[in-house]
Amino acid sequence: TQSTWDELRDNILPQLGVRLEDTDDGGTVVKLVDKEVLAREKAEAERAKEKKLAEKEAARLKQVELEEKRDVERRIPPTELFRRELDKYSKFDDRGIPTHDSSGTPISNKQSKKLLKVYEQQCKNHNDYLQRMKAAGETMNGST
């Protein structure tokens, strides 16, 4: 809520054509200004404030959407990560890492190393996801 002084400065005095401005030395200057100019300035300030809030909310929603997308990817167990890509790979080792491409040709050592890195990153991401879900479940169970 606004204090009485804020109400006076922001709403009442501008309707009378009076602007209060703070000075660098801590004082206040009283200026007489056209009421319409003050009304326009106030409307512009409100629009700028609303725009800033809307941009902030849009950024927050975008971040939430990004996190949800990441969670969808993190949910995939590492052993299933590549098995969904049967158009690229035809055989897999016991961890689910591809050993042969879709035409049956063995994966090169260079490609195997890249796939192993992706697999290890997915292990980390999936474990982080499971920990977060476990913590969220404990929080929910503890609050009921």
mmCIF file with all atom_site columns, C-alpha atoms in Angstrom:
data_model
loop_
_atom_site.group_PDB
_atom_site.id
_atom_site.type_symbol
_atom_site.label_atom_id
_atom_site.label_alt_id
_atom_site.label_comp_id
_atom_site.label_asym_id
_atom_site.label_entity_id
_atom_site.label_seq_id
_atom_site.pdbx_PDB_ins_code
_atom_site.Cartn_x
_atom_site.Cartn_y
_atom_site.Cartn_z
_atom_site.occupancy
_atom_site.B_iso_or_equiv
_atom_site.pdbx_formal_charge
_atom_site.auth_seq_id
_atom_site.auth_comp_id
_atom_site.auth_asym_id
_atom_site.auth_atom_id
_atom_site.pdbx_PDB_model_num
ATOM 1   C CA . THR A 1 1   ? 0.000  0.000   0.000   1.00 0.00 ? 1   THR A CA 1
ATOM 2   C CA . GLN A 1 2   ? 1.084  3.527   -0.639  1.00 0.00 ? 2   GLN A CA 1
ATOM 3   C CA . SER A 1 3   ? 1.722  5.877   2.208   1.00 0.00 ? 3   SER A CA 1
ATOM 4   C CA . THR A 1 4   ? -0.186 9.125   2.438   1.00 0.00 ? 4   THR A CA 1
ATOM 5   C CA . TRP A 1 5   ? 2.835  11.060  1.162   1.00 0.00 ? 5   TRP A CA 1
ATOM 6   C CA . ASP A 1 6   ? 3.242  8.748   -1.827  1.00 0.00 ? 6   ASP A CA 1
ATOM 7   C CA . GLU A 1 7   ? -0.458 9.139   -2.611  1.00 0.00 ? 7   GLU A CA 1
ATOM 8   C CA . LEU A 1 8   ? -0.114 12.930  -2.400  1.00 0.00 ? 8   LEU A CA 1
ATOM 9   C CA . ARG A 1 9   ? 3.022  13.034  -4.582  1.00 0.00 ? 9   ARG A CA 1
ATOM 10  C CA . ASP A 1 10  ? 1.949  10.456  -7.170  1.00 0.00 ? 10  ASP A CA 1
ATOM 11  C CA . ASN A 1 11  ? -1.778 11.069  -7.532  1.00 0.00 ? 11  ASN A CA 1
ATOM 12  C CA . ILE A 1 12  ? -3.153 14.226  -5.938  1.00 0.00 ? 12  ILE A CA 1
ATOM 13  C CA . LEU A 1 13  ? -0.516 16.861  -6.741  1.00 0.00 ? 13  LEU A CA 1
ATOM 14  C CA . PRO A 1 14  ? -0.178 15.868  -10.426 1.00 0.00 ? 14  PRO A CA 1
ATOM 15  C CA . GLN A 1 15  ? -3.928 16.415  -10.840 1.00 0.00 ? 15  GLN A CA 1
ATOM 16  C CA . LEU A 1 16  ? -3.321 19.962  -9.602  1.00 0.00 ? 16  LEU A CA 1
ATOM 17  C CA . GLY A 1 17  ? -0.355 20.482  -11.966 1.00 0.00 ? 17  GLY A CA 1
ATOM 18  C CA . VAL A 1 18  ? 2.295  20.188  -9.236  1.00 0.00 ? 18  VAL A CA 1
ATOM 19  C CA . ARG A 1 19  ? 5.431  18.063  -9.519  1.00 0.00 ? 19  ARG A CA 1
ATOM 20  C CA . LEU A 1 20  ? 7.778  17.359  -6.626  1.00 0.00 ? 20  LEU A CA 1
ATOM 21  C CA . GLU A 1 21  ? 11.378 16.572  -7.569  1.00 0.00 ? 21  GLU A CA 1
ATOM 22  C CA . ASP A 1 22  ? 14.142 15.456  -5.258  1.00 0.00 ? 22  ASP A CA 1
ATOM 23  C CA . THR A 1 23  ? 17.444 17.299  -5.452  1.00 0.00 ? 23  THR A CA 1
ATOM 24  C CA . ASP A 1 24  ? 20.959 15.898  -5.016  1.00 0.00 ? 24  ASP A CA 1
ATOM 25  C CA . ASP A 1 25  ? 21.356 17.610  -1.644  1.00 0.00 ? 25  ASP A CA 1
ATOM 26  C CA . GLY A 1 26  ? 18.304 15.807  -0.243  1.00 0.00 ? 26  GLY A CA 1
ATOM 27  C CA . GLY A 1 27  ? 15.873 18.698  -0.688  1.00 0.00 ? 27  GLY A CA 1
ATOM 28  C CA . THR A 1 28  ? 12.724 18.902  -2.748  1.00 0.00 ? 28  THR A CA 1
ATOM 29  C CA . VAL A 1 29  ? 11.792 21.279  -5.552  1.00 0.00 ? 29  VAL A CA 1
ATOM 30  C CA . VAL A 1 30  ? 8.151  22.119  -6.292  1.00 0.00 ? 30  VAL A CA 1
ATOM 31  C CA . LYS A 1 31  ? 7.390  22.759  -9.970  1.00 0.00 ? 31  LYS A CA 1
ATOM 32  C CA . LEU A 1 32  ? 4.164  23.844  -11.625 1.00 0.00 ? 32  LEU A CA 1
ATOM 33  C CA . VAL A 1 33  ? 3.579  21.798  -14.764 1.00 0.00 ? 33  VAL A CA 1
ATOM 34  C CA . ASP A 1 34  ? 0.646  21.378  -17.132 1.00 0.00 ? 34  ASP A CA 1
ATOM 35  C CA . LYS A 1 35  ? -1.727 18.704  -15.737 1.00 0.00 ? 35  LYS A CA 1
ATOM 36  C CA . GLU A 1 36  ? -1.945 16.978  -19.109 1.00 0.00 ? 36  GLU A CA 1
ATOM 37  C CA . VAL A 1 37  ? 1.837  16.666  -19.334 1.00 0.00 ? 37  VAL A CA 1
ATOM 38  C CA . LEU A 1 38  ? 1.901  15.050  -15.897 1.00 0.00 ? 38  LEU A CA 1
ATOM 39  C CA . ALA A 1 39  ? -0.970 12.729  -16.840 1.00 0.00 ? 39  ALA A CA 1
ATOM 40  C CA . ARG A 1 40  ? 0.878  11.658  -20.022 1.00 0.00 ? 40  ARG A CA 1
ATOM 41  C CA . GLU A 1 41  ? 4.093  11.070  -18.099 1.00 0.00 ? 41  GLU A CA 1
ATOM 42  C CA . LYS A 1 42  ? 2.248  8.980   -15.531 1.00 0.00 ? 42  LYS A CA 1
ATOM 43  C CA . ALA A 1 43  ? 0.528  6.937   -18.258 1.00 0.00 ? 43  ALA A CA 1
ATOM 44  C CA . GLU A 1 44  ? 3.872  6.378   -20.026 1.00 0.00 ? 44  GLU A CA 1
ATOM 45  C CA . ALA A 1 45  ? 5.476  5.282   -16.767 1.00 0.00 ? 45  ALA A CA 1
ATOM 46  C CA . GLU A 1 46  ? 2.611  2.837   -16.149 1.00 0.00 ? 46  GLU A CA 1
ATOM 47  C CA . ARG A 1 47  ? 2.925  1.422   -19.672 1.00 0.00 ? 47  ARG A CA 1
ATOM 48  C CA . ALA A 1 48  ? 6.681  1.010   -19.244 1.00 0.00 ? 48  ALA A CA 1
ATOM 49  C CA . LYS A 1 49  ? 6.133  -0.730  -15.903 1.00 0.00 ? 49  LYS A CA 1
ATOM 50  C CA . GLU A 1 50  ? 3.506  -3.068  -17.402 1.00 0.00 ? 50  GLU A CA 1
ATOM 51  C CA . LYS A 1 51  ? 5.762  -3.828  -20.373 1.00 0.00 ? 51  LYS A CA 1
ATOM 52  C CA . LYS A 1 52  ? 8.653  -4.656  -18.062 1.00 0.00 ? 52  LYS A CA 1
ATOM 53  C CA . LEU A 1 53  ? 6.434  -6.956  -15.978 1.00 0.00 ? 53  LEU A CA 1
ATOM 54  C CA . ALA A 1 54  ? 5.140  -8.661  -19.132 1.00 0.00 ? 54  ALA A CA 1
ATOM 55  C CA . GLU A 1 55  ? 8.698  -9.185  -20.416 1.00 0.00 ? 55  GLU A CA 1
ATOM 56  C CA . LYS A 1 56  ? 9.745  -10.580 -17.037 1.00 0.00 ? 56  LYS A CA 1
ATOM 57  C CA . GLU A 1 57  ? 6.782  -12.988 -17.029 1.00 0.00 ? 57  GLU A CA 1
ATOM 58  C CA . ALA A 1 58  ? 7.527  -14.060 -20.614 1.00 0.00 ? 58  ALA A CA 1
ATOM 59  C CA . ALA A 1 59  ? 11.139 -14.781 -19.664 1.00 0.00 ? 59  ALA A CA 1
ATOM 60  C CA . ARG A 1 60  ? 9.981  -16.763 -16.624 1.00 0.00 ? 60  ARG A CA 1
ATOM 61  C CA . LEU A 1 61  ? 7.573  -18.813 -18.741 1.00 0.00 ? 61  LEU A CA 1
ATOM 62  C CA . LYS A 1 62  ? 10.283 -19.447 -21.325 1.00 0.00 ? 62  LYS A CA 1
ATOM 63  C CA . GLN A 1 63  ? 12.596 -20.686 -18.553 1.00 0.00 ? 63  GLN A CA 1
ATOM 64  C CA . VAL A 1 64  ? 9.869  -22.978 -17.187 1.00 0.00 ? 64  VAL A CA 1
ATOM 65  C CA . GLU A 1 65  ? 9.250  -24.350 -20.686 1.00 0.00 ? 65  GLU A CA 1
ATOM 66  C CA . LEU A 1 66  ? 12.980 -24.954 -21.176 1.00 0.00 ? 66  LEU A CA 1
ATOM 67  C CA . GLU A 1 67  ? 13.230 -26.775 -17.837 1.00 0.00 ? 67  GLU A CA 1
ATOM 68  C CA . GLU A 1 68  ? 10.224 -28.926 -18.715 1.00 0.00 ? 68  GLU A CA 1
ATOM 69  C CA . LYS A 1 69  ? 11.828 -29.823 -22.048 1.00 0.00 ? 69  LYS A CA 1
ATOM 70  C CA . ARG A 1 70  ? 15.084 -30.694 -20.279 1.00 0.00 ? 70  ARG A CA 1
ATOM 71  C CA . ASP A 1 71  ? 13.177 -32.828 -17.770 1.00 0.00 ? 71  ASP A CA 1
ATOM 72  C CA . VAL A 1 72  ? 11.576 -34.777 -20.626 1.00 0.00 ? 72  VAL A CA 1
ATOM 73  C CA . GLU A 1 73  ? 15.083 -35.536 -21.938 1.00 0.00 ? 73  GLU A CA 1
ATOM 74  C CA . ARG A 1 74  ? 16.431 -36.275 -18.442 1.00 0.00 ? 74  ARG A CA 1
ATOM 75  C CA . ARG A 1 75  ? 13.653 -38.808 -17.776 1.00 0.00 ? 75  ARG A CA 1
ATOM 76  C CA . ILE A 1 76  ? 15.023 -41.138 -20.433 1.00 0.00 ? 76  ILE A CA 1
ATOM 77  C CA . PRO A 1 77  ? 17.122 -43.876 -18.805 1.00 0.00 ? 77  PRO A CA 1
ATOM 78  C CA . PRO A 1 78  ? 20.634 -43.935 -20.316 1.00 0.00 ? 78  PRO A CA 1
ATOM 79  C CA . THR A 1 79  ? 20.120 -47.547 -21.410 1.00 0.00 ? 79  THR A CA 1
ATOM 80  C CA . GLU A 1 80  ? 17.179 -46.427 -23.582 1.00 0.00 ? 80  GLU A CA 1
ATOM 81  C CA . LEU A 1 81  ? 18.718 -43.229 -24.977 1.00 0.00 ? 81  LEU A CA 1
ATOM 82  C CA . PHE A 1 82  ? 19.975 -44.663 -28.268 1.00 0.00 ? 82  PHE A CA 1
ATOM 83  C CA . ARG A 1 83  ? 17.571 -47.588 -28.569 1.00 0.00 ? 83  ARG A CA 1
ATOM 84  C CA . ARG A 1 84  ? 14.902 -45.117 -29.686 1.00 0.00 ? 84  ARG A CA 1
ATOM 85  C CA . GLU A 1 85  ? 17.012 -44.242 -32.731 1.00 0.00 ? 85  GLU A CA 1
ATOM 86  C CA . LEU A 1 86  ? 16.561 -47.414 -34.762 1.00 0.00 ? 86  LEU A CA 1
ATOM 87  C CA . ASP A 1 87  ? 16.843 -45.347 -37.939 1.00 0.00 ? 87  ASP A CA 1
ATOM 88  C CA . LYS A 1 88  ? 20.517 -44.721 -36.988 1.00 0.00 ? 88  LYS A CA 1
ATOM 89  C CA . TYR A 1 89  ? 21.584 -47.826 -35.039 1.00 0.00 ? 89  TYR A CA 1
ATOM 90  C CA . SER A 1 90  ? 20.836 -51.533 -35.281 1.00 0.00 ? 90  SER A CA 1
ATOM 91  C CA . LYS A 1 91  ? 22.862 -53.209 -32.471 1.00 0.00 ? 91  LYS A CA 1
ATOM 92  C CA . PHE A 1 92  ? 23.674 -52.099 -28.939 1.00 0.00 ? 92  PHE A CA 1
ATOM 93  C CA . ASP A 1 93  ? 25.877 -53.266 -26.081 1.00 0.00 ? 93  ASP A CA 1
ATOM 94  C CA . ASP A 1 94  ? 24.481 -54.147 -22.633 1.00 0.00 ? 94  ASP A CA 1
ATOM 95  C CA . ARG A 1 95  ? 24.461 -50.450 -21.622 1.00 0.00 ? 95  ARG A CA 1
ATOM 96  C CA . GLY A 1 96  ? 22.442 -49.478 -24.689 1.00 0.00 ? 96  GLY A CA 1
ATOM 97  C CA . ILE A 1 97  ? 25.360 -47.830 -26.486 1.00 0.00 ? 97  ILE A CA 1
ATOM 98  C CA . PRO A 1 98  ? 25.222 -48.469 -30.259 1.00 0.00 ? 98  PRO A CA 1
ATOM 99  C CA . THR A 1 99  ? 27.760 -50.892 -31.693 1.00 0.00 ? 99  THR A CA 1
ATOM 100 C CA . HIS A 1 100 ? 26.463 -50.969 -35.282 1.00 0.00 ? 100 HIS A CA 1
ATOM 101 C CA . ASP A 1 101 ? 24.802 -48.375 -37.512 1.00 0.00 ? 101 ASP A CA 1
ATOM 102 C CA . SER A 1 102 ? 21.430 -48.959 -39.190 1.00 0.00 ? 102 SER A CA 1
ATOM 103 C CA . SER A 1 103 ? 23.061 -50.729 -42.150 1.00 0.00 ? 103 SER A CA 1
ATOM 104 C CA . GLY A 1 104 ? 24.847 -53.174 -39.819 1.00 0.00 ? 104 GLY A CA 1
ATOM 105 C CA . THR A 1 105 ? 28.301 -51.600 -40.133 1.00 0.00 ? 105 THR A CA 1
ATOM 106 C CA . PRO A 1 106 ? 30.256 -51.465 -36.849 1.00 0.00 ? 106 PRO A CA 1
ATOM 107 C CA . ILE A 1 107 ? 30.492 -47.984 -35.305 1.00 0.00 ? 107 ILE A CA 1
ATOM 108 C CA . SER A 1 108 ? 33.989 -46.427 -35.620 1.00 0.00 ? 108 SER A CA 1
ATOM 109 C CA . ASN A 1 109 ? 36.121 -45.918 -32.515 1.00 0.00 ? 109 ASN A CA 1
ATOM 110 C CA . LYS A 1 110 ? 35.828 -42.147 -32.894 1.00 0.00 ? 110 LYS A CA 1
ATOM 111 C CA . GLN A 1 111 ? 32.028 -42.356 -33.085 1.00 0.00 ? 111 GLN A CA 1
ATOM 112 C CA . SER A 1 112 ? 31.968 -44.838 -30.179 1.00 0.00 ? 112 SER A CA 1
ATOM 113 C CA . LYS A 1 113 ? 33.833 -42.352 -28.003 1.00 0.00 ? 113 LYS A CA 1
ATOM 114 C CA . LYS A 1 114 ? 31.342 -39.606 -28.896 1.00 0.00 ? 114 LYS A CA 1
ATOM 115 C CA . LEU A 1 115 ? 28.400 -41.894 -28.131 1.00 0.00 ? 115 LEU A CA 1
ATOM 116 C CA . LEU A 1 116 ? 30.002 -42.910 -24.826 1.00 0.00 ? 116 LEU A CA 1
ATOM 117 C CA . LYS A 1 117 ? 30.309 -39.228 -23.844 1.00 0.00 ? 117 LYS A CA 1
ATOM 118 C CA . VAL A 1 118 ? 26.633 -38.668 -24.676 1.00 0.00 ? 118 VAL A CA 1
ATOM 119 C CA . TYR A 1 119 ? 25.756 -41.792 -22.683 1.00 0.00 ? 119 TYR A CA 1
ATOM 120 C CA . GLU A 1 120 ? 27.781 -40.634 -19.648 1.00 0.00 ? 120 GLU A CA 1
ATOM 121 C CA . GLN A 1 121 ? 26.187 -37.194 -19.772 1.00 0.00 ? 121 GLN A CA 1
ATOM 122 C CA . GLN A 1 122 ? 22.755 -38.807 -19.917 1.00 0.00 ? 122 GLN A CA 1
ATOM 123 C CA . CYS A 1 123 ? 23.676 -40.957 -16.890 1.00 0.00 ? 123 CYS A CA 1
ATOM 124 C CA . LYS A 1 124 ? 24.500 -37.799 -14.966 1.00 0.00 ? 124 LYS A CA 1
ATOM 125 C CA . ASN A 1 125 ? 21.411 -35.927 -16.167 1.00 0.00 ? 125 ASN A CA 1
ATOM 126 C CA . HIS A 1 126 ? 19.126 -38.879 -15.459 1.00 0.00 ? 126 HIS A CA 1
ATOM 127 C CA . ASN A 1 127 ? 20.562 -39.372 -11.960 1.00 0.00 ? 127 ASN A CA 1
ATOM 128 C CA . ASP A 1 128 ? 20.140 -35.647 -11.238 1.00 0.00 ? 128 ASP A CA 1
ATOM 129 C CA . TYR A 1 129 ? 16.546 -35.906 -12.426 1.00 0.00 ? 129 TYR A CA 1
ATOM 130 C CA . LEU A 1 130 ? 15.878 -38.951 -10.232 1.00 0.00 ? 130 LEU A CA 1
ATOM 131 C CA . GLN A 1 131 ? 17.379 -37.178 -7.220  1.00 0.00 ? 131 GLN A CA 1
ATOM 132 C CA . ARG A 1 132 ? 15.195 -34.122 -7.821  1.00 0.00 ? 132 ARG A CA 1
ATOM 133 C CA . MET A 1 133 ? 12.099 -36.299 -8.173  1.00 0.00 ? 133 MET A CA 1
ATOM 134 C CA . LYS A 1 134 ? 12.989 -38.194 -4.995  1.00 0.00 ? 134 LYS A CA 1
ATOM 135 C CA . ALA A 1 135 ? 13.512 -34.928 -3.115  1.00 0.00 ? 135 ALA A CA 1
ATOM 136 C CA . ALA A 1 136 ? 10.255 -33.535 -4.490  1.00 0.00 ? 136 ALA A CA 1
ATOM 137 C CA . GLY A 1 137 ? 8.453  -36.734 -3.436  1.00 0.00 ? 137 GLY A CA 1
ATOM 138 C CA . GLU A 1 138 ? 9.915  -36.494 0.062   1.00 0.00 ? 138 GLU A CA 1
ATOM 139 C CA . THR A 1 139 ? 8.883  -32.862 0.278   1.00 0.00 ? 139 THR A CA 1
ATOM 140 C CA . MET A 1 140 ? 5.351  -33.728 -0.821  1.00 0.00 ? 140 MET A CA 1
ATOM 141 C CA . ASN A 1 141 ? 5.130  -36.713 1.539   1.00 0.00 ? 141 ASN A CA 1
ATOM 142 C CA . GLY A 1 142 ? 6.528  -34.675 4.431   1.00 0.00 ? 142 GLY A CA 1
ATOM 143 C CA . SER A 1 143 ? 3.979  -31.902 3.981   1.00 0.00 ? 143 SER A CA 1
ATOM 144 C CA . THR A 1 144 ? 0.866  -34.100 3.958   1.00 0.00 ? 144 THR A CA 1
#
